[in-house]
Amino acid sequence: MSIITTNTLKSEKPQKHGDAETMRSSSPLMLISIEVRKMKGSSFWWMIIGMITLVSLWSGFALMKRAGGNPATRTLTLTQGDIYQTISLLAPILAALLTSRLAIMETSERMDLKWQSLGQGETGSFFAKLAVVGTALSQVFIIPLTWTPLAALAMGFKSDGDLSSLILAPALIAFLSSLAVAAIQLMLSMTVKKQAVGLGVGVIASLVGSGLGPMNVARLGWFFPAGISSAASPFLTAATPDGYARMALVTNPWVLVQTSLIACIIWISISAFVITVKESRR
């Protein structure tokens, strides 16, 4: 009996070691799939669906108001600009809510300890969570930014620019801005135990980021994630002789997309560095 027991114990040890090595050498796609499986059955996805529905409904109401107003306001760029302005206002708050939900789920279900025991580090977990949260958050704005100009065009709105640029450029900036905001909020949720701190930062960032444009200091938005969408806005606003607002797409919006990409990489790198330092001190 002792021989059989000894052999059984010896055969189990390499298997556990192998599992840990597999986790350490997992590909990014594997880590992302793990994060998605963790959130299976959670309220995270319902929160995303609710956010997309809320912004889409608001966009629909704004489109209907434009359709019944002055013919000068029935333009695709003005309709698109209305939705684009919601990014700086809502992205920080929504990112704070989503990352706070992830942090609560991780600690309450002790998923963080489970995956750490299998060899998944916090840095790898950060990038996997960022891919999920950032992509999900960006859809809150990309979906309305995509369907609204198409619906407006079908309703007879005036097209005052290249339709592909009008859809693609704002959508890409929305994605990069959402990713940068999600990175900072995710870093806060993984390093600060009190989730109220992240929520407070999200509210303050929302107020500051959305106020840069009206104060004519949008360029300052390059200095923090929540202001990227304001600084990289591809829309130029002017007033018509009859007092209505007029919006036009900038001549080369792709320069703003490229600059947004650089800013996004910088803020993700800063967030990842903080997570790495925290992990190395354990």
Short mmCIF file of C-alpha atoms in Angstrom, two decimals:
data_model
loop_
_atom_site.label_atom_id
_atom_site.label_comp_id
_atom_site.label_asym_id
_atom_site.label_seq_id
_atom_site.Cartn_x
_atom_site.Cartn_y
_atom_site.Cartn_z
CA MET A 1 0.00 0.00 0.00
CA SER A 2 2.82 2.46 0.80
CA ILE A 3 4.38 1.92 -2.62
CA ILE A 4 1.11 2.69 -4.40
CA THR A 5 0.56 5.86 -2.36
CA THR A 6 4.08 7.13 -3.03
CA ASN A 7 3.74 6.62 -6.76
CA THR A 8 0.39 8.42 -6.82
CA LEU A 9 1.76 11.47 -5.02
CA LYS A 10 4.78 11.62 -7.30
CA SER A 11 2.60 11.53 -10.39
CA GLU A 12 0.46 14.45 -9.21
CA LYS A 13 3.26 16.98 -8.57
CA PRO A 14 4.50 17.37 -12.15
CA GLN A 15 0.91 17.90 -13.30
CA LYS A 16 0.43 20.93 -11.00
CA HIS A 17 3.80 22.29 -12.06
CA GLY A 18 2.80 21.84 -15.66
CA ASP A 19 -0.44 23.77 -15.12
CA ALA A 20 1.48 26.68 -13.65
CA GLU A 21 3.97 26.66 -16.51
CA THR A 22 1.11 26.60 -18.98
CA MET A 23 -0.44 29.67 -17.34
CA ARG A 24 2.88 31.52 -17.33
CA SER A 25 3.44 30.84 -21.02
CA SER A 26 -0.16 31.43 -22.06
CA SER A 27 -0.72 33.52 -25.14
CA PRO A 28 -2.54 36.88 -24.87
CA LEU A 29 -5.60 35.34 -26.50
CA MET A 30 -5.62 32.60 -23.85
CA LEU A 31 -5.47 35.17 -21.06
CA ILE A 32 -8.28 37.18 -22.64
CA SER A 33 -10.43 34.05 -22.94
CA ILE A 34 -9.76 33.34 -19.25
CA GLU A 35 -10.94 36.84 -18.32
CA VAL A 36 -14.08 36.40 -20.42
CA ARG A 37 -14.80 33.05 -18.75
CA LYS A 38 -14.39 34.66 -15.33
CA MET A 39 -17.15 37.12 -16.18
CA LYS A 40 -19.51 34.47 -17.48
CA GLY A 41 -22.90 34.86 -15.83
CA SER A 42 -21.91 38.12 -14.11
CA SER A 43 -23.70 41.46 -14.34
CA PHE A 44 -20.76 42.95 -16.27
CA TRP A 45 -22.29 42.13 -19.64
CA TRP A 46 -25.69 43.43 -18.58
CA MET A 47 -24.01 46.70 -17.61
CA ILE A 48 -22.46 46.95 -21.08
CA ILE A 49 -25.78 46.23 -22.78
CA GLY A 50 -27.50 48.84 -20.61
CA MET A 51 -24.84 51.45 -21.41
CA ILE A 52 -25.04 50.80 -25.16
CA THR A 53 -28.83 51.00 -25.02
CA LEU A 54 -28.76 54.24 -23.02
CA VAL A 55 -26.36 56.05 -25.39
CA SER A 56 -28.13 54.67 -28.47
CA LEU A 57 -31.50 55.87 -27.19
CA TRP A 58 -30.08 59.31 -26.47
CA SER A 59 -28.58 59.36 -29.98
CA GLY A 60 -31.91 58.39 -31.49
CA PHE A 61 -33.75 61.16 -29.66
CA ALA A 62 -31.10 63.69 -30.72
CA LEU A 63 -31.44 62.53 -34.33
CA MET A 64 -35.22 62.89 -34.21
CA LYS A 65 -34.86 66.40 -32.81
CA ARG A 66 -32.48 67.34 -35.63
CA ALA A 67 -34.87 65.89 -38.19
CA GLY A 68 -37.72 68.10 -37.03
CA GLY A 69 -35.70 71.28 -36.70
CA ASN A 70 -34.24 73.86 -39.05
CA PRO A 71 -33.02 72.40 -42.40
CA ALA A 72 -29.62 73.94 -41.70
CA THR A 73 -29.14 71.54 -38.79
CA ARG A 74 -29.98 68.45 -40.86
CA THR A 75 -26.35 67.56 -41.58
CA LEU A 76 -24.46 64.33 -40.90
CA THR A 77 -21.50 66.05 -39.24
CA LEU A 78 -23.67 67.93 -36.76
CA THR A 79 -25.53 64.75 -35.88
CA GLN A 80 -22.26 62.83 -35.53
CA GLY A 81 -20.75 65.62 -33.45
CA ASP A 82 -23.60 65.46 -30.94
CA ILE A 83 -22.77 61.83 -30.17
CA TYR A 84 -19.01 62.33 -30.25
CA GLN A 85 -19.23 64.90 -27.45
CA THR A 86 -20.64 62.25 -25.10
CA ILE A 87 -17.30 60.38 -25.07
CA SER A 88 -15.46 62.82 -22.79
CA LEU A 89 -18.53 63.12 -20.57
CA LEU A 90 -19.44 59.45 -20.13
CA ALA A 91 -16.30 57.37 -20.80
CA PRO A 92 -14.53 58.07 -17.45
CA ILE A 93 -17.66 57.40 -15.38
CA LEU A 94 -18.61 54.24 -17.28
CA ALA A 95 -15.03 52.97 -17.15
CA ALA A 96 -14.96 53.52 -13.38
CA LEU A 97 -18.21 51.56 -12.98
CA LEU A 98 -17.00 48.65 -15.13
CA THR A 99 -13.56 48.33 -13.55
CA SER A 100 -15.04 48.65 -10.07
CA ARG A 101 -17.40 45.80 -10.89
CA LEU A 102 -14.47 43.68 -12.06
CA ALA A 103 -12.50 44.39 -8.89
CA ILE A 104 -15.43 43.49 -6.65
CA MET A 105 -16.06 40.28 -8.58
CA GLU A 106 -12.38 39.28 -8.40
CA THR A 107 -12.06 39.75 -4.65
CA SER A 108 -15.48 38.46 -3.62
CA GLU A 109 -15.08 35.24 -5.58
CA ARG A 110 -11.32 35.06 -4.81
CA MET A 111 -10.58 34.65 -8.51
CA ASP A 112 -7.44 36.75 -8.18
CA LEU A 113 -5.90 34.31 -5.69
CA LYS A 114 -6.90 31.31 -7.81
CA TRP A 115 -5.25 32.53 -10.99
CA GLN A 116 -2.17 33.80 -9.13
CA SER A 117 -1.72 30.31 -7.69
CA LEU A 118 -1.73 28.99 -11.25
CA GLY A 119 0.98 31.42 -12.30
CA GLN A 120 -0.98 34.28 -13.87
CA GLY A 121 0.74 37.55 -12.92
CA GLU A 122 -0.99 40.87 -12.35
CA THR A 123 0.64 42.46 -15.40
CA GLY A 124 -0.70 39.78 -17.73
CA SER A 125 -4.06 39.99 -16.02
CA PHE A 126 -4.04 43.78 -16.47
CA PHE A 127 -3.57 43.59 -20.23
CA ALA A 128 -6.18 40.84 -20.57
CA LYS A 129 -8.71 42.82 -18.52
CA LEU A 130 -7.89 45.97 -20.47
CA ALA A 131 -8.58 44.22 -23.77
CA VAL A 132 -12.00 43.13 -22.51
CA VAL A 133 -13.02 46.31 -20.66
CA GLY A 134 -11.57 48.74 -23.22
CA THR A 135 -13.22 47.00 -26.16
CA ALA A 136 -16.55 46.71 -24.36
CA LEU A 137 -16.48 50.36 -23.27
CA SER A 138 -15.64 51.58 -26.76
CA GLN A 139 -18.69 49.81 -28.19
CA VAL A 140 -20.89 52.10 -26.09
CA PHE A 141 -19.83 54.94 -28.40
CA ILE A 142 -18.77 53.18 -31.60
CA ILE A 143 -22.17 51.58 -32.17
CA PRO A 144 -24.12 54.91 -32.07
CA LEU A 145 -21.36 56.64 -34.05
CA THR A 146 -21.79 54.01 -36.76
CA TRP A 147 -25.54 53.65 -37.10
CA THR A 148 -26.55 57.29 -36.55
CA PRO A 149 -25.03 58.80 -39.74
CA LEU A 150 -26.39 55.90 -41.78
CA ALA A 151 -29.87 56.49 -40.35
CA ALA A 152 -29.54 60.25 -40.89
CA LEU A 153 -28.50 59.70 -44.49
CA ALA A 154 -31.58 57.53 -45.03
CA MET A 155 -33.71 60.32 -43.51
CA GLY A 156 -32.45 62.82 -46.06
CA PHE A 157 -29.79 64.59 -44.01
CA LYS A 158 -27.18 66.51 -45.98
CA SER A 159 -23.83 64.78 -46.42
CA ASP A 160 -21.07 67.36 -46.13
CA GLY A 161 -18.01 65.15 -46.31
CA ASP A 162 -16.65 61.69 -47.01
CA LEU A 163 -19.02 59.25 -45.30
CA SER A 164 -16.30 56.65 -44.63
CA SER A 165 -14.09 59.24 -42.89
CA LEU A 166 -17.07 60.63 -41.01
CA ILE A 167 -17.77 57.19 -39.53
CA LEU A 168 -14.32 55.65 -39.24
CA ALA A 169 -12.24 58.53 -37.83
CA PRO A 170 -14.53 59.36 -34.87
CA ALA A 171 -14.99 55.64 -34.16
CA LEU A 172 -11.23 55.03 -34.02
CA ILE A 173 -10.68 58.03 -31.75
CA ALA A 174 -13.53 56.81 -29.54
CA PHE A 175 -11.87 53.38 -29.31
CA LEU A 176 -8.44 54.77 -28.44
CA SER A 177 -9.85 57.26 -25.94
CA SER A 178 -11.92 54.55 -24.26
CA LEU A 179 -8.88 52.29 -24.08
CA ALA A 180 -6.75 54.98 -22.42
CA VAL A 181 -9.47 55.86 -19.91
CA ALA A 182 -10.09 52.18 -19.14
CA ALA A 183 -6.34 51.64 -18.56
CA ILE A 184 -6.14 54.33 -15.87
CA GLN A 185 -9.36 53.25 -14.16
CA LEU A 186 -8.29 49.59 -14.27
CA MET A 187 -4.93 50.47 -12.76
CA LEU A 188 -6.69 52.33 -9.93
CA SER A 189 -9.06 49.42 -9.27
CA MET A 190 -6.12 46.96 -9.10
CA THR A 191 -3.92 49.11 -6.85
CA VAL A 192 -6.36 50.98 -4.59
CA LYS A 193 -8.58 48.86 -2.36
CA LYS A 194 -11.28 51.50 -1.95
CA GLN A 195 -13.31 51.45 -5.18
CA ALA A 196 -14.82 54.82 -4.26
CA VAL A 197 -11.48 56.40 -5.18
CA GLY A 198 -11.73 55.18 -8.77
CA LEU A 199 -15.34 56.31 -9.02
CA GLY A 200 -14.42 59.74 -7.67
CA VAL A 201 -11.58 60.08 -10.15
CA GLY A 202 -13.94 59.06 -12.96
CA VAL A 203 -16.49 61.74 -12.05
CA ILE A 204 -13.84 64.47 -11.78
CA ALA A 205 -12.21 63.40 -15.06
CA SER A 206 -15.62 63.44 -16.74
CA LEU A 207 -16.34 67.00 -15.62
CA VAL A 208 -12.90 68.28 -16.60
CA GLY A 209 -12.69 66.39 -19.91
CA SER A 210 -16.12 67.48 -21.11
CA GLY A 211 -15.46 71.10 -20.16
CA LEU A 212 -12.29 71.57 -22.19
CA GLY A 213 -14.10 72.14 -25.48
CA PRO A 214 -16.55 74.79 -24.22
CA MET A 215 -13.66 76.60 -22.50
CA ASN A 216 -11.64 76.60 -25.76
CA VAL A 217 -8.73 74.76 -24.15
CA ALA A 218 -9.24 71.39 -25.82
CA ARG A 219 -5.49 71.01 -26.46
CA LEU A 220 -4.96 70.49 -22.74
CA GLY A 221 -6.77 67.18 -23.16
CA TRP A 222 -3.57 65.54 -24.39
CA PHE A 223 -2.27 65.66 -20.82
CA PHE A 224 -4.81 63.21 -19.38
CA PRO A 225 -6.81 60.25 -20.78
CA ALA A 226 -10.29 61.69 -20.35
CA GLY A 227 -9.36 64.68 -22.50
CA ILE A 228 -8.07 62.75 -25.53
CA SER A 229 -11.43 62.80 -27.30
CA SER A 230 -11.69 66.57 -26.79
CA ALA A 231 -8.14 67.27 -27.95
CA ALA A 232 -8.48 64.94 -30.94
CA SER A 233 -11.97 66.03 -31.96
CA PRO A 234 -12.25 65.72 -35.77
CA PHE A 235 -15.06 68.28 -35.87
CA LEU A 236 -14.83 72.04 -36.34
CA THR A 237 -17.72 74.06 -34.92
CA ALA A 238 -18.87 77.41 -36.24
CA ALA A 239 -22.04 79.52 -36.17
CA THR A 240 -24.22 80.13 -39.20
CA PRO A 241 -25.55 83.66 -39.97
CA ASP A 242 -28.97 82.66 -38.64
CA GLY A 243 -27.49 81.67 -35.27
CA TYR A 244 -27.43 77.88 -35.67
CA ALA A 245 -24.36 75.78 -35.01
CA ARG A 246 -22.47 74.36 -37.96
CA MET A 247 -20.06 71.47 -37.77
CA ALA A 248 -17.57 70.24 -40.36
CA LEU A 249 -15.04 67.42 -40.48
CA VAL A 250 -11.41 68.56 -40.36
CA THR A 251 -9.38 68.33 -43.54
CA ASN A 252 -7.17 65.46 -42.35
CA PRO A 253 -8.73 63.61 -39.40
CA TRP A 254 -6.22 60.75 -39.68
CA VAL A 255 -3.49 62.89 -38.11
CA LEU A 256 -5.69 63.16 -35.04
CA VAL A 257 -6.23 59.39 -35.08
CA GLN A 258 -2.47 58.80 -35.15
CA THR A 259 -1.88 61.28 -32.33
CA SER A 260 -4.62 59.60 -30.29
CA LEU A 261 -2.88 56.26 -30.81
CA ILE A 262 0.38 57.67 -29.43
CA ALA A 263 -1.40 59.17 -26.41
CA CYS A 264 -3.25 55.90 -25.80
CA ILE A 265 0.01 53.89 -25.86
CA ILE A 266 1.61 56.32 -23.40
CA TRP A 267 -1.24 56.06 -20.86
CA ILE A 268 -1.43 52.27 -21.17
CA SER A 269 2.33 52.06 -20.63
CA ILE A 270 2.11 54.25 -17.53
CA SER A 271 -0.70 52.11 -16.11
CA ALA A 272 1.14 48.86 -16.88
CA PHE A 273 4.31 50.23 -15.24
CA VAL A 274 2.41 50.95 -12.02
CA ILE A 275 0.96 47.43 -12.02
CA THR A 276 4.40 45.92 -12.66
CA VAL A 277 5.95 47.88 -9.78
CA LYS A 278 3.17 46.73 -7.46
CA GLU A 279 3.64 43.13 -8.57
CA SER A 280 7.42 43.25 -8.08
CA ARG A 281 7.04 44.47 -4.48
CA ARG A 282 5.00 41.44 -3.45
#
